[in-house]
């Protein structure tokens, strides 16, 4: 039977709520809550525009340094006075606006001009006989012909098409009395090409001389990079400095939903700390954090026993210039040159 009508003066009962509305989800299904409390500074603060990291929203499983960093207990009284938002000052006119204006530019040449000039310059800079060059190449003796000269000779050696052109001219004028001689650069390249396997031999000599230096340079860079990484990962001072930046940044961003209550931050904010100025422009946020660290964390500040809490500046600078792509490129080149040396040695081994 239908339900009885409502008593006089009362309307029908409300309809049941739609599915999913008006029902409180169990605590396990609710959105995770930030670990940091909301901060309300006593005065509006200058903002710090960092990219916030909150651990409760972390999706990847790799560990973060922020899981080991705790914000230190900080006295914010002086900080509030220095980095609170200042009143908007009236812009004054430049003094110039307050002052009223007063009235009132027969040899055979087979090489291009540019190529001939380059070989000619090389010839004029080398004070050696061709026999000296031949001895250095065939006997791997760089006591008379230094490696720099061999490098220049190798870089300016005749290419296949140039050798073909020179040889054809020499053969075509072999027994002709009235034949025009080759120009000096062409003669020089021809004499070099007469040295047995000149290109292959010089390539091997140069690679042998530079291999150890290249490997040593790569290893030295790797050692610097490893030293910097080890210091950044294990230094107590680094973690303390990051904790201070986190504490002051959270205070400055107190009450902001997108920047406050941060468990960490992306490191691109660090170079920008020097650009955040105090209300009276007397110091930057960076200099304030440094001074605060020295006053409250470094017990040996100002003494000879004071230890620098970060990696050495020169190491940091060199590490910042390194790219893994450069390491890969250098190693690929070494491998390629080593394989090339094996091939070139095979070509010249029976000579």
Short mmCIF file of C-alpha atoms in Angstrom, two decimals:
data_model
loop_
_atom_site.label_atom_id
_atom_site.label_comp_id
_atom_site.label_asym_id
_atom_site.label_seq_id
_atom_site.Cartn_x
_atom_site.Cartn_y
_atom_site.Cartn_z
CA UNK A 1 0.00 0.00 0.00
CA UNK A 2 1.22 3.62 -0.56
CA UNK A 3 2.77 5.39 2.45
CA UNK A 4 0.46 7.50 4.57
CA UNK A 5 0.34 11.22 3.73
CA UNK A 6 2.53 13.52 5.82
CA UNK A 7 0.96 15.23 8.82
CA UNK A 8 -0.55 18.65 8.15
CA UNK A 9 2.02 21.42 7.79
CA UNK A 10 4.89 19.12 6.77
CA UNK A 11 6.20 18.48 3.26
CA UNK A 12 7.27 15.16 1.82
CA UNK A 13 10.58 13.64 3.05
CA UNK A 14 13.70 14.65 1.08
CA UNK A 15 14.86 12.30 -1.69
CA UNK A 16 17.82 10.02 -0.95
CA UNK A 17 21.23 11.45 -1.82
CA UNK A 18 22.69 10.68 -5.24
CA UNK A 19 25.37 8.00 -5.30
CA UNK A 20 28.76 9.39 -4.26
CA UNK A 21 27.41 12.62 -2.77
CA UNK A 22 27.03 13.34 0.90
CA UNK A 23 28.90 10.19 1.93
CA UNK A 24 32.17 10.55 3.89
CA UNK A 25 34.93 8.39 2.46
CA UNK A 26 36.88 6.21 4.82
CA UNK A 27 40.20 7.74 5.97
CA UNK A 28 42.25 5.40 3.78
CA UNK A 29 40.56 6.70 0.64
CA UNK A 30 40.91 10.39 1.46
CA UNK A 31 43.58 12.54 -0.12
CA UNK A 32 46.96 12.34 1.64
CA UNK A 33 47.72 15.26 3.93
CA UNK A 34 50.98 17.29 3.69
CA UNK A 35 53.51 16.42 6.38
CA UNK A 36 54.34 20.08 7.11
CA UNK A 37 51.93 22.30 9.05
CA UNK A 38 50.53 25.51 7.62
CA UNK A 39 52.69 28.52 8.54
CA UNK A 40 51.19 31.94 9.16
CA UNK A 41 53.94 34.59 9.35
CA UNK A 42 53.16 37.61 11.57
CA UNK A 43 53.64 39.89 8.55
CA UNK A 44 53.18 39.33 4.80
CA UNK A 45 56.51 38.03 3.52
CA UNK A 46 58.29 38.37 0.22
CA UNK A 47 57.57 35.18 -1.78
CA UNK A 48 60.16 32.62 -2.83
CA UNK A 49 59.12 31.22 -6.20
CA UNK A 50 60.44 27.70 -5.94
CA UNK A 51 59.04 24.43 -7.31
CA UNK A 52 57.75 22.61 -4.26
CA UNK A 53 58.36 18.91 -3.58
CA UNK A 54 55.94 17.10 -1.25
CA UNK A 55 56.85 13.56 -0.30
CA UNK A 56 53.26 12.41 0.17
CA UNK A 57 52.63 13.04 -3.55
CA UNK A 58 55.81 11.27 -4.66
CA UNK A 59 55.12 8.69 -7.37
CA UNK A 60 58.56 7.30 -8.14
CA UNK A 61 60.30 4.85 -5.83
CA UNK A 62 63.84 6.24 -6.04
CA UNK A 63 64.99 7.84 -2.75
CA UNK A 64 65.24 11.62 -2.44
CA UNK A 65 67.65 13.62 -0.32
CA UNK A 66 64.64 15.38 1.23
CA UNK A 67 63.72 12.17 3.04
CA UNK A 68 66.84 12.65 5.20
CA UNK A 69 66.64 16.43 5.71
CA UNK A 70 64.81 17.95 8.67
CA UNK A 71 64.02 21.64 8.92
CA UNK A 72 66.08 23.12 11.77
CA UNK A 73 64.47 25.14 14.53
CA UNK A 74 64.89 28.73 13.37
CA UNK A 75 64.39 32.07 15.12
CA UNK A 76 62.41 34.11 12.59
CA UNK A 77 62.19 37.47 14.41
CA UNK A 78 65.08 39.17 12.59
CA UNK A 79 64.13 37.42 9.35
CA UNK A 80 60.59 38.86 9.46
CA UNK A 81 61.93 42.39 9.85
CA UNK A 82 64.32 41.95 6.93
CA UNK A 83 62.19 40.05 4.41
CA UNK A 84 58.64 41.23 5.11
CA UNK A 85 56.89 42.93 2.22
CA UNK A 86 57.58 46.65 2.32
CA UNK A 87 55.07 49.39 1.73
CA UNK A 88 54.82 50.56 -1.87
CA UNK A 89 56.99 53.63 -2.18
CA UNK A 90 55.97 56.59 -4.28
CA UNK A 91 58.02 56.79 -7.43
CA UNK A 92 59.81 60.11 -7.65
CA UNK A 93 60.48 61.93 -10.89
CA UNK A 94 64.05 62.00 -12.16
CA UNK A 95 65.87 65.18 -11.25
CA UNK A 96 66.03 66.15 -14.91
CA UNK A 97 62.24 66.50 -14.91
CA UNK A 98 62.39 68.97 -12.04
CA UNK A 99 64.67 71.36 -13.90
CA UNK A 100 63.17 73.61 -16.55
CA UNK A 101 64.79 73.44 -20.01
CA UNK A 102 66.86 76.45 -21.24
CA UNK A 103 65.73 78.20 -24.52
CA UNK A 104 68.09 78.36 -26.97
CA UNK A 105 90.07 48.28 -50.22
CA UNK A 106 105.75 29.62 -65.65
CA UNK A 107 105.04 26.74 -63.05
CA UNK A 108 102.08 24.33 -62.94
CA UNK A 109 99.55 24.99 -60.22
CA UNK A 110 97.21 22.10 -59.48
CA UNK A 111 95.99 23.23 -56.05
CA UNK A 112 93.41 25.89 -55.34
CA UNK A 113 94.75 29.28 -54.29
CA UNK A 114 93.62 28.78 -50.69
CA UNK A 115 95.13 25.31 -50.46
CA UNK A 116 98.36 26.41 -52.13
CA UNK A 117 98.69 29.31 -49.69
CA UNK A 118 98.16 27.02 -46.66
CA UNK A 119 100.82 24.55 -47.82
CA UNK A 120 103.18 27.43 -48.63
CA UNK A 121 102.82 28.84 -45.10
CA UNK A 122 103.54 25.39 -43.65
CA UNK A 123 106.65 25.01 -45.82
CA UNK A 124 108.02 28.38 -44.72
CA UNK A 125 107.57 27.45 -41.04
CA UNK A 126 109.42 24.12 -41.26
CA UNK A 127 113.23 24.42 -41.30
CA UNK A 128 113.99 20.80 -42.09
CA UNK A 129 115.19 18.62 -44.93
CA UNK A 130 112.84 16.06 -46.42
CA UNK A 131 115.32 13.40 -45.24
CA UNK A 132 114.70 14.48 -41.63
CA UNK A 133 110.95 14.09 -42.09
CA UNK A 134 111.41 10.72 -43.77
CA UNK A 135 113.62 9.48 -40.92
CA UNK A 136 111.13 10.68 -38.29
CA UNK A 137 108.22 8.93 -39.98
CA UNK A 138 109.94 5.63 -40.83
CA UNK A 139 111.77 5.26 -37.50
CA UNK A 140 109.21 6.93 -35.20
CA UNK A 141 111.93 9.36 -34.12
CA UNK A 142 110.65 12.74 -32.98
CA UNK A 143 113.98 14.08 -31.70
CA UNK A 144 114.46 16.22 -34.82
CA UNK A 145 110.89 16.54 -36.07
CA UNK A 146 108.66 17.30 -33.09
CA UNK A 147 105.09 16.07 -32.68
CA UNK A 148 103.64 19.51 -33.41
CA UNK A 149 105.34 19.54 -36.81
CA UNK A 150 104.17 15.99 -37.54
CA UNK A 151 100.62 17.04 -36.64
CA UNK A 152 100.82 19.98 -39.07
CA UNK A 153 102.21 17.74 -41.81
CA UNK A 154 99.45 15.19 -41.26
CA UNK A 155 96.70 17.82 -41.34
CA UNK A 156 98.07 19.30 -44.57
CA UNK A 157 98.91 16.01 -46.29
CA UNK A 158 97.79 15.55 -49.88
CA UNK A 159 94.36 14.05 -50.39
CA UNK A 160 93.74 11.19 -52.81
CA UNK A 161 92.48 13.37 -55.66
CA UNK A 162 95.40 15.79 -55.21
CA UNK A 163 97.92 12.93 -55.33
CA UNK A 164 96.27 11.55 -58.46
CA UNK A 165 96.49 14.92 -60.20
CA UNK A 166 100.12 15.43 -59.20
CA UNK A 167 101.15 11.91 -60.27
CA UNK A 168 99.42 12.24 -63.64
CA UNK A 169 101.28 15.49 -64.31
CA UNK A 170 104.64 13.99 -63.26
CA UNK A 171 104.16 10.92 -65.46
CA UNK A 172 102.94 12.94 -68.43
CA UNK A 173 106.02 15.22 -68.35
CA UNK A 174 108.57 12.58 -67.40
CA UNK A 175 110.90 12.76 -70.41
CA UNK A 176 109.92 16.16 -71.77
CA UNK A 177 112.67 18.78 -71.71
CA UNK A 178 110.30 21.70 -72.09
CA UNK A 179 107.86 20.50 -69.41
CA UNK A 180 106.76 23.10 -66.88
CA UNK A 181 107.74 22.21 -63.32
CA UNK A 182 105.23 21.90 -60.51
CA UNK A 183 104.79 24.79 -58.15
CA UNK A 184 106.58 24.42 -54.79
CA UNK A 185 103.49 23.42 -52.73
CA UNK A 186 102.69 20.67 -55.25
CA UNK A 187 106.31 19.47 -55.18
CA UNK A 188 106.27 19.37 -51.39
CA UNK A 189 103.08 17.30 -51.23
CA UNK A 190 104.48 14.96 -53.88
CA UNK A 191 107.67 14.37 -51.87
CA UNK A 192 105.65 13.62 -48.73
CA UNK A 193 103.53 11.11 -50.63
CA UNK A 194 106.73 9.32 -51.67
CA UNK A 195 107.41 8.38 -48.03
CA UNK A 196 106.12 4.83 -47.63
CA UNK A 197 102.69 4.84 -45.93
CA UNK A 198 103.23 8.40 -44.70
CA UNK A 199 99.61 8.96 -43.63
CA UNK A 200 99.23 5.62 -41.80
CA UNK A 201 102.55 5.92 -39.97
CA UNK A 202 102.03 9.51 -38.80
CA UNK A 203 98.49 8.68 -37.64
CA UNK A 204 99.88 5.93 -35.39
CA UNK A 205 102.71 8.13 -34.08
CA UNK A 206 100.29 10.92 -33.14
CA UNK A 207 97.82 8.55 -31.52
CA UNK A 208 100.57 6.92 -29.46
CA UNK A 209 101.72 10.34 -28.23
CA UNK A 210 98.25 11.59 -27.24
CA UNK A 211 96.56 8.42 -25.96
CA UNK A 212 97.98 8.58 -22.43
CA UNK A 213 97.22 12.30 -22.16
CA UNK A 214 93.61 11.80 -23.29
CA UNK A 215 93.01 8.91 -20.87
CA UNK A 216 94.60 10.87 -18.01
CA UNK A 217 92.38 13.89 -18.74
CA UNK A 218 89.21 11.77 -18.75
CA UNK A 219 90.22 10.03 -15.50
CA UNK A 220 91.01 13.37 -13.85
CA UNK A 221 87.56 14.69 -14.77
CA UNK A 222 85.93 11.55 -13.42
CA UNK A 223 87.85 11.88 -10.14
CA UNK A 224 86.68 15.49 -9.73
CA UNK A 225 83.09 14.51 -10.48
CA UNK A 226 83.20 11.61 -8.01
CA UNK A 227 84.76 13.83 -5.32
CA UNK A 228 82.05 16.48 -5.73
CA UNK A 229 79.24 13.90 -5.71
CA UNK A 230 80.64 12.20 -2.61
CA UNK A 231 80.88 15.51 -0.74
CA UNK A 232 77.37 16.57 -1.74
CA UNK A 233 75.92 13.22 -0.66
CA UNK A 234 77.76 12.81 2.64
CA UNK A 235 78.52 16.33 3.88
CA UNK A 236 76.59 17.31 6.99
CA UNK A 237 77.03 20.96 6.05
CA UNK A 238 75.28 20.49 2.69
CA UNK A 239 72.24 18.96 4.37
CA UNK A 240 72.19 21.75 6.96
CA UNK A 241 72.29 24.46 4.28
CA UNK A 242 69.48 22.78 2.32
CA UNK A 243 67.48 22.48 5.54
CA UNK A 244 67.90 26.20 6.22
CA UNK A 245 66.77 27.13 2.71
CA UNK A 246 63.76 24.85 3.17
CA UNK A 247 62.86 26.38 6.54
CA UNK A 248 63.14 30.01 5.42
CA UNK A 249 61.40 29.26 2.11
CA UNK A 250 58.45 27.59 3.83
CA UNK A 251 58.19 30.56 6.17
CA UNK A 252 58.21 33.05 3.28
CA UNK A 253 55.60 31.01 1.43
CA UNK A 254 53.46 30.49 4.52
CA UNK A 255 49.76 30.33 3.63
CA UNK A 256 50.39 29.80 -0.08
CA UNK A 257 48.70 26.62 -1.29
CA UNK A 258 51.07 25.92 -4.18
CA UNK A 259 54.42 26.85 -2.58
CA UNK A 260 53.94 26.38 1.17
CA UNK A 261 54.26 23.23 3.29
CA UNK A 262 57.12 21.96 1.12
CA UNK A 263 59.12 18.87 2.05
CA UNK A 264 61.76 19.91 -0.48
CA UNK A 265 62.34 21.97 -3.59
CA UNK A 266 63.93 21.64 -7.02
CA UNK A 267 67.49 22.91 -7.04
CA UNK A 268 66.93 25.52 -9.75
CA UNK A 269 65.90 27.98 -7.02
CA UNK A 270 69.38 28.01 -5.46
CA UNK A 271 71.05 30.39 -7.98
CA UNK A 272 68.08 32.74 -7.57
CA UNK A 273 68.45 33.21 -3.80
CA UNK A 274 70.85 36.09 -4.43
CA UNK A 275 68.10 37.94 -6.32
CA UNK A 276 65.65 37.95 -3.37
CA UNK A 277 66.43 41.18 -1.51
CA UNK A 278 65.51 42.29 1.99
CA UNK A 279 62.94 45.04 2.41
CA UNK A 280 65.63 47.70 2.72
CA UNK A 281 67.82 46.12 -0.02
CA UNK A 282 70.68 45.79 2.48
CA UNK A 283 71.20 42.07 1.84
CA UNK A 284 70.02 39.13 -0.21
CA UNK A 285 68.33 35.98 1.02
CA UNK A 286 71.51 34.09 0.10
CA UNK A 287 73.77 36.28 2.24
CA UNK A 288 71.30 36.09 5.14
CA UNK A 289 71.24 32.27 5.04
CA UNK A 290 75.06 32.18 4.91
CA UNK A 291 75.30 34.53 7.90
CA UNK A 292 72.68 32.52 9.80
CA UNK A 293 74.56 29.28 9.12
CA UNK A 294 77.83 30.76 10.39
CA UNK A 295 76.17 32.11 13.56
CA UNK A 296 74.14 29.06 14.51
CA UNK A 297 75.70 25.98 12.89
CA UNK A 298 79.44 26.47 12.36
CA UNK A 299 81.13 26.36 15.76
CA UNK A 300 84.54 27.05 14.21
CA UNK A 301 83.45 30.07 12.14
CA UNK A 302 86.26 32.63 11.98
CA UNK A 303 88.90 30.19 13.25
CA UNK A 304 91.72 28.43 11.42
CA UNK A 305 90.00 25.11 12.17
CA UNK A 306 86.90 26.18 10.19
CA UNK A 307 86.19 23.66 7.41
CA UNK A 308 84.46 24.63 4.18
CA UNK A 309 81.09 22.77 4.28
CA UNK A 310 80.74 22.41 0.51
CA UNK A 311 82.93 20.97 -2.28
CA UNK A 312 85.85 23.17 -3.31
CA UNK A 313 84.63 26.00 -5.59
CA UNK A 314 87.08 25.06 -8.36
CA UNK A 315 85.89 21.44 -8.25
CA UNK A 316 82.27 22.57 -8.30
CA UNK A 317 82.88 24.83 -11.29
CA UNK A 318 84.66 22.11 -13.27
CA UNK A 319 81.97 19.55 -12.42
CA UNK A 320 79.25 21.97 -13.51
CA UNK A 321 80.87 22.24 -16.96
CA UNK A 322 80.97 18.47 -17.48
CA UNK A 323 78.45 16.61 -19.60
CA UNK A 324 78.08 12.85 -19.81
CA UNK A 325 77.68 13.29 -23.57
CA UNK A 326 81.23 14.71 -23.66
CA UNK A 327 82.62 11.68 -21.81
CA UNK A 328 80.85 9.36 -24.22
CA UNK A 329 82.09 11.34 -27.23
CA UNK A 330 85.71 11.35 -25.98
CA UNK A 331 85.66 7.62 -25.27
CA UNK A 332 84.07 6.88 -28.65
CA UNK A 333 86.81 8.91 -30.35
CA UNK A 334 89.54 7.08 -28.43
CA UNK A 335 88.02 3.73 -29.38
CA UNK A 336 87.69 4.81 -33.01
CA UNK A 337 91.29 6.08 -33.14
CA UNK A 338 92.56 2.91 -31.47
CA UNK A 339 90.75 0.76 -34.02
CA UNK A 340 92.07 3.05 -36.75
CA UNK A 341 95.61 2.61 -35.45
CA UNK A 342 95.23 -1.18 -35.62
CA UNK A 343 94.11 -0.89 -39.25
CA UNK A 344 96.88 1.56 -40.18
CA UNK A 345 99.49 -0.63 -38.48
CA UNK A 346 98.24 -3.62 -40.44
CA UNK A 347 98.63 -1.67 -43.69
CA UNK A 348 102.19 -0.61 -42.92
CA UNK A 349 103.42 -3.66 -40.96
CA UNK A 350 105.31 -5.24 -43.84
CA UNK A 351 107.24 -2.11 -44.76
#
